[in-house]
mmCIF file with all atom_site columns, C-alpha atoms in Angstrom:
data_model
loop_
_atom_site.group_PDB
_atom_site.id
_atom_site.type_symbol
_atom_site.label_atom_id
_atom_site.label_alt_id
_atom_site.label_comp_id
_atom_site.label_asym_id
_atom_site.label_entity_id
_atom_site.label_seq_id
_atom_site.pdbx_PDB_ins_code
_atom_site.Cartn_x
_atom_site.Cartn_y
_atom_site.Cartn_z
_atom_site.occupancy
_atom_site.B_iso_or_equiv
_atom_site.pdbx_formal_charge
_atom_site.auth_seq_id
_atom_site.auth_comp_id
_atom_site.auth_asym_id
_atom_site.auth_atom_id
_atom_site.pdbx_PDB_model_num
ATOM 1   C CA . MET A 1 1   ? 1.373  75.122 95.724 1.00 92.00 ? 235 MET A CA 1
ATOM 2   C CA . GLU A 1 2   ? 0.837  71.858 93.843 1.00 93.00 ? 236 GLU A CA 1
ATOM 3   C CA . LYS A 1 3   ? 2.144  68.535 95.261 1.00 94.00 ? 237 LYS A CA 1
ATOM 4   C CA . HIS A 1 4   ? 3.629  65.680 93.141 1.00 95.00 ? 238 HIS A CA 1
ATOM 5   C CA . THR A 1 5   ? 1.255  62.715 93.634 1.00 93.00 ? 239 THR A CA 1
ATOM 6   C CA . LEU A 1 6   ? 2.931  60.134 91.467 1.00 97.00 ? 240 LEU A CA 1
ATOM 7   C CA . GLU A 1 7   ? 5.195  57.456 92.850 1.00 96.00 ? 241 GLU A CA 1
ATOM 8   C CA . PRO A 1 8   ? 8.546  57.137 91.114 1.00 98.00 ? 242 PRO A CA 1
ATOM 9   C CA . PHE A 1 9   ? 8.427  54.264 88.518 1.00 98.00 ? 243 PHE A CA 1
ATOM 10  C CA . TYR A 1 10  ? 11.561 52.078 88.565 1.00 98.00 ? 244 TYR A CA 1
ATOM 11  C CA . ASN A 1 11  ? 12.784 48.516 89.472 1.00 97.00 ? 245 ASN A CA 1
ATOM 12  C CA . ASN A 1 12  ? 16.147 47.023 90.260 1.00 97.00 ? 246 ASN A CA 1
ATOM 13  C CA . ASP A 1 13  ? 17.026 46.708 86.619 1.00 97.00 ? 247 ASP A CA 1
ATOM 14  C CA . SER A 1 14  ? 16.354 50.298 85.566 1.00 98.00 ? 248 SER A CA 1
ATOM 15  C CA . LYS A 1 15  ? 19.342 51.837 83.821 1.00 98.00 ? 249 LYS A CA 1
ATOM 16  C CA . ILE A 1 16  ? 17.880 55.019 82.247 1.00 98.00 ? 250 ILE A CA 1
ATOM 17  C CA . LEU A 1 17  ? 16.034 57.579 84.516 1.00 98.00 ? 251 LEU A CA 1
ATOM 18  C CA . ILE A 1 18  ? 13.843 59.909 82.523 1.00 98.00 ? 252 ILE A CA 1
ATOM 19  C CA . LEU A 1 19  ? 13.037 62.966 84.555 1.00 98.00 ? 253 LEU A CA 1
ATOM 20  C CA . GLY A 1 20  ? 10.310 65.503 83.691 1.00 97.00 ? 254 GLY A CA 1
ATOM 21  C CA . SER A 1 21  ? 9.661  68.747 85.510 1.00 97.00 ? 255 SER A CA 1
ATOM 22  C CA . PHE A 1 22  ? 6.283  68.156 87.117 1.00 96.00 ? 256 PHE A CA 1
ATOM 23  C CA . PRO A 1 23  ? 3.309  66.021 86.093 1.00 95.00 ? 257 PRO A CA 1
ATOM 24  C CA . SER A 1 24  ? 0.700  67.757 83.888 1.00 93.00 ? 258 SER A CA 1
ATOM 25  C CA . VAL A 1 25  ? -2.854 68.175 85.276 1.00 93.00 ? 259 VAL A CA 1
ATOM 26  C CA . LYS A 1 26  ? -4.025 65.217 83.153 1.00 94.00 ? 260 LYS A CA 1
ATOM 27  C CA . SER A 1 27  ? -1.212 63.051 84.511 1.00 96.00 ? 261 SER A CA 1
ATOM 28  C CA . ARG A 1 28  ? -2.099 63.911 88.060 1.00 94.00 ? 262 ARG A CA 1
ATOM 29  C CA . GLU A 1 29  ? -5.718 63.124 87.313 1.00 95.00 ? 263 GLU A CA 1
ATOM 30  C CA . VAL A 1 30  ? -4.992 59.807 85.594 1.00 96.00 ? 264 VAL A CA 1
ATOM 31  C CA . GLY A 1 31  ? -2.275 58.817 88.156 1.00 96.00 ? 265 GLY A CA 1
ATOM 32  C CA . PHE A 1 32  ? 0.511  58.029 85.729 1.00 98.00 ? 266 PHE A CA 1
ATOM 33  C CA . TYR A 1 33  ? 3.254  59.970 83.731 1.00 98.00 ? 267 TYR A CA 1
ATOM 34  C CA . TYR A 1 34  ? 2.647  61.551 80.373 1.00 97.00 ? 268 TYR A CA 1
ATOM 35  C CA . SER A 1 35  ? -1.055 60.862 80.376 1.00 96.00 ? 269 SER A CA 1
ATOM 36  C CA . HIS A 1 36  ? -2.181 63.892 78.228 1.00 93.00 ? 270 HIS A CA 1
ATOM 37  C CA . PRO A 1 37  ? -3.504 62.288 74.961 1.00 92.00 ? 271 PRO A CA 1
ATOM 38  C CA . GLN A 1 38  ? -1.562 64.850 72.853 1.00 94.00 ? 272 GLN A CA 1
ATOM 39  C CA . ASN A 1 39  ? 1.786  64.179 74.677 1.00 96.00 ? 273 ASN A CA 1
ATOM 40  C CA . ARG A 1 40  ? 4.077  62.237 72.301 1.00 97.00 ? 274 ARG A CA 1
ATOM 41  C CA . PHE A 1 41  ? 6.124  60.607 75.040 1.00 98.00 ? 275 PHE A CA 1
ATOM 42  C CA . TRP A 1 42  ? 4.621  56.907 74.764 1.00 98.00 ? 276 TRP A CA 1
ATOM 43  C CA . LYS A 1 43  ? 4.644  57.091 70.882 1.00 98.00 ? 277 LYS A CA 1
ATOM 44  C CA . VAL A 1 44  ? 8.283  58.198 70.775 1.00 98.00 ? 278 VAL A CA 1
ATOM 45  C CA . LEU A 1 45  ? 9.396  55.451 73.259 1.00 98.00 ? 279 LEU A CA 1
ATOM 46  C CA . ALA A 1 46  ? 7.415  52.863 71.485 1.00 98.00 ? 280 ALA A CA 1
ATOM 47  C CA . TYR A 1 47  ? 8.916  53.828 68.141 1.00 98.00 ? 281 TYR A CA 1
ATOM 48  C CA . ILE A 1 48  ? 12.590 53.979 69.277 1.00 98.00 ? 282 ILE A CA 1
ATOM 49  C CA . PHE A 1 49  ? 12.310 50.621 71.122 1.00 97.00 ? 283 PHE A CA 1
ATOM 50  C CA . ASN A 1 50  ? 10.373 49.000 68.346 1.00 97.00 ? 284 ASN A CA 1
ATOM 51  C CA . GLU A 1 51  ? 7.311  48.335 70.489 1.00 97.00 ? 285 GLU A CA 1
ATOM 52  C CA . GLU A 1 52  ? 3.475  48.654 70.274 1.00 97.00 ? 286 GLU A CA 1
ATOM 53  C CA . ILE A 1 53  ? 2.184  52.030 71.447 1.00 98.00 ? 287 ILE A CA 1
ATOM 54  C CA . PRO A 1 54  ? 0.949  51.374 74.943 1.00 98.00 ? 288 PRO A CA 1
ATOM 55  C CA . THR A 1 55  ? -2.486 52.579 75.874 1.00 96.00 ? 289 THR A CA 1
ATOM 56  C CA . SER A 1 56  ? -3.128 51.288 79.397 1.00 97.00 ? 290 SER A CA 1
ATOM 57  C CA . ILE A 1 57  ? -1.034 52.171 82.509 1.00 98.00 ? 291 ILE A CA 1
ATOM 58  C CA . GLU A 1 58  ? -0.100 48.484 82.774 1.00 98.00 ? 292 GLU A CA 1
ATOM 59  C CA . GLU A 1 59  ? 1.154  48.436 79.139 1.00 98.00 ? 293 GLU A CA 1
ATOM 60  C CA . LYS A 1 60  ? 3.186  51.563 79.771 1.00 98.00 ? 294 LYS A CA 1
ATOM 61  C CA . LYS A 1 61  ? 4.711  50.044 82.879 1.00 98.00 ? 295 LYS A CA 1
ATOM 62  C CA . GLU A 1 62  ? 5.614  46.856 80.937 1.00 98.00 ? 296 GLU A CA 1
ATOM 63  C CA . LEU A 1 63  ? 7.195  48.894 78.221 1.00 98.00 ? 297 LEU A CA 1
ATOM 64  C CA . LEU A 1 64  ? 9.255  50.726 80.797 1.00 98.00 ? 298 LEU A CA 1
ATOM 65  C CA . LYS A 1 65  ? 10.353 47.526 82.525 1.00 98.00 ? 299 LYS A CA 1
ATOM 66  C CA . ARG A 1 66  ? 11.392 45.803 79.248 1.00 98.00 ? 300 ARG A CA 1
ATOM 67  C CA . ASN A 1 67  ? 13.588 48.763 78.325 1.00 98.00 ? 301 ASN A CA 1
ATOM 68  C CA . LYS A 1 68  ? 14.992 49.301 81.810 1.00 98.00 ? 302 LYS A CA 1
ATOM 69  C CA . ILE A 1 69  ? 13.502 52.810 82.207 1.00 98.00 ? 303 ILE A CA 1
ATOM 70  C CA . ALA A 1 70  ? 12.672 54.537 85.348 1.00 98.00 ? 304 ALA A CA 1
ATOM 71  C CA . LEU A 1 71  ? 10.326 57.702 85.393 1.00 98.00 ? 305 LEU A CA 1
ATOM 72  C CA . PHE A 1 72  ? 10.074 60.560 87.857 1.00 98.00 ? 306 PHE A CA 1
ATOM 73  C CA . ASP A 1 73  ? 10.088 64.302 87.987 1.00 98.00 ? 307 ASP A CA 1
ATOM 74  C CA . VAL A 1 74  ? 12.490 66.916 89.517 1.00 98.00 ? 308 VAL A CA 1
ATOM 75  C CA . CYS A 1 75  ? 9.740  68.863 91.438 1.00 98.00 ? 309 CYS A CA 1
ATOM 76  C CA . ALA A 1 76  ? 8.096  67.453 94.578 1.00 97.00 ? 310 ALA A CA 1
ATOM 77  C CA . THR A 1 77  ? 6.091  70.668 94.967 1.00 96.00 ? 311 THR A CA 1
ATOM 78  C CA . CYS A 1 78  ? 5.912  73.802 93.112 1.00 96.00 ? 312 CYS A CA 1
ATOM 79  C CA . ASP A 1 79  ? 3.656  76.720 92.018 1.00 95.00 ? 313 ASP A CA 1
ATOM 80  C CA . ILE A 1 80  ? 2.564  76.036 88.519 1.00 94.00 ? 314 ILE A CA 1
ATOM 81  C CA . LYS A 1 81  ? -0.237 77.417 86.304 1.00 93.00 ? 315 LYS A CA 1
ATOM 82  C CA . ALA A 1 82  ? -2.084 74.562 84.680 1.00 90.00 ? 316 ALA A CA 1
ATOM 83  C CA . SER A 1 83  ? 0.669  72.399 83.155 1.00 89.00 ? 317 SER A CA 1
ATOM 84  C CA . SER A 1 84  ? 2.963  75.187 81.980 1.00 85.00 ? 318 SER A CA 1
ATOM 85  C CA . ASP A 1 85  ? 6.562  74.568 82.661 1.00 87.00 ? 319 ASP A CA 1
ATOM 86  C CA . ALA A 1 86  ? 7.339  78.115 82.012 1.00 89.00 ? 320 ALA A CA 1
ATOM 87  C CA . SER A 1 87  ? 5.227  79.044 85.118 1.00 92.00 ? 321 SER A CA 1
ATOM 88  C CA . ILE A 1 88  ? 7.063  76.851 87.608 1.00 95.00 ? 322 ILE A CA 1
ATOM 89  C CA . LYS A 1 89  ? 8.186  78.722 90.726 1.00 96.00 ? 323 LYS A CA 1
ATOM 90  C CA . ASN A 1 90  ? 8.931  77.933 94.345 1.00 96.00 ? 324 ASN A CA 1
ATOM 91  C CA . VAL A 1 91  ? 10.263 74.515 93.710 1.00 97.00 ? 325 VAL A CA 1
ATOM 92  C CA . VAL A 1 92  ? 10.992 71.860 96.321 1.00 97.00 ? 326 VAL A CA 1
ATOM 93  C CA . PRO A 1 93  ? 12.858 69.064 94.572 1.00 97.00 ? 327 PRO A CA 1
ATOM 94  C CA . ASN A 1 94  ? 12.008 65.372 94.738 1.00 97.00 ? 328 ASN A CA 1
ATOM 95  C CA . ASN A 1 95  ? 14.249 62.978 96.619 1.00 96.00 ? 329 ASN A CA 1
ATOM 96  C CA . LEU A 1 96  ? 16.006 60.830 94.035 1.00 98.00 ? 330 LEU A CA 1
ATOM 97  C CA . GLU A 1 97  ? 17.958 58.676 96.560 1.00 97.00 ? 331 GLU A CA 1
ATOM 98  C CA . GLU A 1 98  ? 15.342 55.847 96.495 1.00 96.00 ? 332 GLU A CA 1
ATOM 99  C CA . ILE A 1 99  ? 15.839 55.394 92.790 1.00 98.00 ? 333 ILE A CA 1
ATOM 100 C CA . PHE A 1 100 ? 19.578 55.572 92.776 1.00 97.00 ? 334 PHE A CA 1
ATOM 101 C CA . ASN A 1 101 ? 19.827 53.124 95.865 1.00 97.00 ? 335 ASN A CA 1
ATOM 102 C CA . ASN A 1 102 ? 17.553 50.557 94.312 1.00 98.00 ? 336 ASN A CA 1
ATOM 103 C CA . SER A 1 103 ? 18.449 50.488 90.630 1.00 98.00 ? 337 SER A CA 1
ATOM 104 C CA . LYS A 1 104 ? 21.324 50.623 88.178 1.00 97.00 ? 338 LYS A CA 1
ATOM 105 C CA . ILE A 1 105 ? 20.780 54.182 86.763 1.00 98.00 ? 339 ILE A CA 1
ATOM 106 C CA . LYS A 1 106 ? 23.605 54.935 84.281 1.00 97.00 ? 340 LYS A CA 1
ATOM 107 C CA . VAL A 1 107 ? 22.144 57.944 82.577 1.00 98.00 ? 341 VAL A CA 1
ATOM 108 C CA . ILE A 1 108 ? 19.411 60.633 83.235 1.00 98.00 ? 342 ILE A CA 1
ATOM 109 C CA . ALA A 1 109 ? 17.524 61.859 80.257 1.00 98.00 ? 343 ALA A CA 1
ATOM 110 C CA . PHE A 1 110 ? 15.464 65.007 80.682 1.00 98.00 ? 344 PHE A CA 1
ATOM 111 C CA . ASP A 1 111 ? 12.099 65.371 78.953 1.00 97.00 ? 345 ASP A CA 1
ATOM 112 C CA . GLY A 1 112 ? 12.480 69.155 78.178 1.00 95.00 ? 346 GLY A CA 1
ATOM 113 C CA . LYS A 1 113 ? 14.840 71.931 79.096 1.00 95.00 ? 347 LYS A CA 1
ATOM 114 C CA . THR A 1 114 ? 12.942 72.901 82.301 1.00 96.00 ? 348 THR A CA 1
ATOM 115 C CA . ALA A 1 115 ? 13.560 69.529 83.716 1.00 97.00 ? 349 ALA A CA 1
ATOM 116 C CA . TYR A 1 116 ? 17.284 69.717 82.837 1.00 98.00 ? 350 TYR A CA 1
ATOM 117 C CA . ASN A 1 117 ? 17.643 73.239 84.265 1.00 97.00 ? 351 ASN A CA 1
ATOM 118 C CA . LEU A 1 118 ? 15.883 72.423 87.521 1.00 97.00 ? 352 LEU A CA 1
ATOM 119 C CA . TYR A 1 119 ? 18.134 69.301 87.923 1.00 98.00 ? 353 TYR A CA 1
ATOM 120 C CA . GLN A 1 120 ? 21.154 71.498 87.398 1.00 97.00 ? 354 GLN A CA 1
ATOM 121 C CA . LYS A 1 121 ? 19.917 73.869 90.042 1.00 96.00 ? 355 LYS A CA 1
ATOM 122 C CA . TYR A 1 122 ? 19.085 71.269 92.727 1.00 96.00 ? 356 TYR A CA 1
ATOM 123 C CA . PHE A 1 123 ? 21.220 68.200 92.042 1.00 96.00 ? 357 PHE A CA 1
ATOM 124 C CA . LYS A 1 124 ? 24.295 69.525 90.007 1.00 91.00 ? 358 LYS A CA 1
ATOM 125 C CA . ASP A 1 125 ? 27.139 66.973 90.353 1.00 89.00 ? 359 ASP A CA 1
ATOM 126 C CA . LYS A 1 126 ? 25.263 64.914 93.056 1.00 94.00 ? 360 LYS A CA 1
ATOM 127 C CA . TYR A 1 127 ? 25.115 61.756 90.911 1.00 95.00 ? 361 TYR A CA 1
ATOM 128 C CA . ASP A 1 128 ? 27.908 60.400 88.777 1.00 94.00 ? 362 ASP A CA 1
ATOM 129 C CA . VAL A 1 129 ? 25.839 59.654 85.727 1.00 96.00 ? 363 VAL A CA 1
ATOM 130 C CA . GLU A 1 130 ? 25.582 60.859 82.143 1.00 96.00 ? 364 GLU A CA 1
ATOM 131 C CA . LEU A 1 131 ? 23.101 63.622 81.590 1.00 97.00 ? 365 LEU A CA 1
ATOM 132 C CA . ILE A 1 132 ? 21.160 64.009 78.348 1.00 98.00 ? 366 ILE A CA 1
ATOM 133 C CA . SER A 1 133 ? 18.953 66.965 77.701 1.00 97.00 ? 367 SER A CA 1
ATOM 134 C CA . LEU A 1 134 ? 16.147 65.994 75.283 1.00 98.00 ? 368 LEU A CA 1
ATOM 135 C CA . PRO A 1 135 ? 13.296 68.054 73.809 1.00 97.00 ? 369 PRO A CA 1
ATOM 136 C CA . SER A 1 136 ? 9.962  67.978 75.507 1.00 96.00 ? 370 SER A CA 1
ATOM 137 C CA . THR A 1 137 ? 7.338  65.582 74.176 1.00 96.00 ? 371 THR A CA 1
ATOM 138 C CA . SER A 1 138 ? 4.607  67.973 75.377 1.00 93.00 ? 372 SER A CA 1
ATOM 139 C CA . PRO A 1 139 ? 2.097  69.193 72.815 1.00 88.00 ? 373 PRO A CA 1
ATOM 140 C CA . ALA A 1 140 ? 3.151  72.680 73.896 1.00 88.00 ? 374 ALA A CA 1
ATOM 141 C CA . ASN A 1 141 ? 6.502  72.008 72.227 1.00 91.00 ? 375 ASN A CA 1
ATOM 142 C CA . ALA A 1 142 ? 5.009  72.356 68.698 1.00 88.00 ? 376 ALA A CA 1
ATOM 143 C CA . THR A 1 143 ? 8.287  73.243 66.992 1.00 93.00 ? 377 THR A CA 1
ATOM 144 C CA . TRP A 1 144 ? 9.408  69.627 67.405 1.00 95.00 ? 378 TRP A CA 1
ATOM 145 C CA . ASP A 1 145 ? 7.515  67.226 65.058 1.00 95.00 ? 379 ASP A CA 1
ATOM 146 C CA . MET A 1 146 ? 7.430  63.466 65.808 1.00 96.00 ? 380 MET A CA 1
ATOM 147 C CA . GLN A 1 147 ? 10.401 62.626 63.500 1.00 97.00 ? 381 GLN A CA 1
ATOM 148 C CA . ARG A 1 148 ? 12.615 65.158 65.075 1.00 97.00 ? 382 ARG A CA 1
ATOM 149 C CA . LEU A 1 149 ? 11.608 63.834 68.507 1.00 98.00 ? 383 LEU A CA 1
ATOM 150 C CA . ILE A 1 150 ? 12.301 60.304 67.491 1.00 97.00 ? 384 ILE A CA 1
ATOM 151 C CA . ASN A 1 151 ? 15.731 61.214 66.093 1.00 97.00 ? 385 ASN A CA 1
ATOM 152 C CA . GLU A 1 152 ? 16.697 62.819 69.344 1.00 97.00 ? 386 GLU A CA 1
ATOM 153 C CA . TYR A 1 153 ? 15.420 60.112 71.655 1.00 98.00 ? 387 TYR A CA 1
ATOM 154 C CA . ARG A 1 154 ? 17.109 57.382 69.786 1.00 97.00 ? 388 ARG A CA 1
ATOM 155 C CA . VAL A 1 155 ? 20.210 58.122 71.950 1.00 97.00 ? 389 VAL A CA 1
ATOM 156 C CA . LEU A 1 156 ? 18.445 56.071 74.576 1.00 97.00 ? 390 LEU A CA 1
ATOM 157 C CA . ASN A 1 157 ? 18.990 52.941 72.571 1.00 94.00 ? 391 ASN A CA 1
ATOM 158 C CA . LYS A 1 158 ? 22.582 52.822 73.536 1.00 92.00 ? 392 LYS A CA 1
ATOM 159 C CA . TYR A 1 159 ? 21.764 52.080 77.229 1.00 89.00 ? 393 TYR A CA 1
#
């Protein structure tokens, strides 16, 4: 059983909540979301919001704040092999109340189908917000190249 060790990232102005399934091994080591060097998350966000690609955790947090984005994951604990979403079992979901009570979330965007499916299983209809299932930015999702990811993630610009 692995435990989620990252704090939710948000502030009072956050309007977009991006939920993943569970942090990768690398993200848990580094202590911040989407830290695997091959993950395309930060490049995609930088591109769609016309920003420099952040490298430090502080730069990543500033990009999120400027664009009113909150980050968290669906799973608080789960059984997982390495960083494989396909292996996730025995999920205990995270508590999302803190984020919803202290921000202005209007939409939840999911980084990958697993996050979306887990949310549907544990939180279906709990929050009155729009839900957007997006493709995973993980390097394991090799069928999606950068341009296709960017085209899909552009939907976030309207919030």
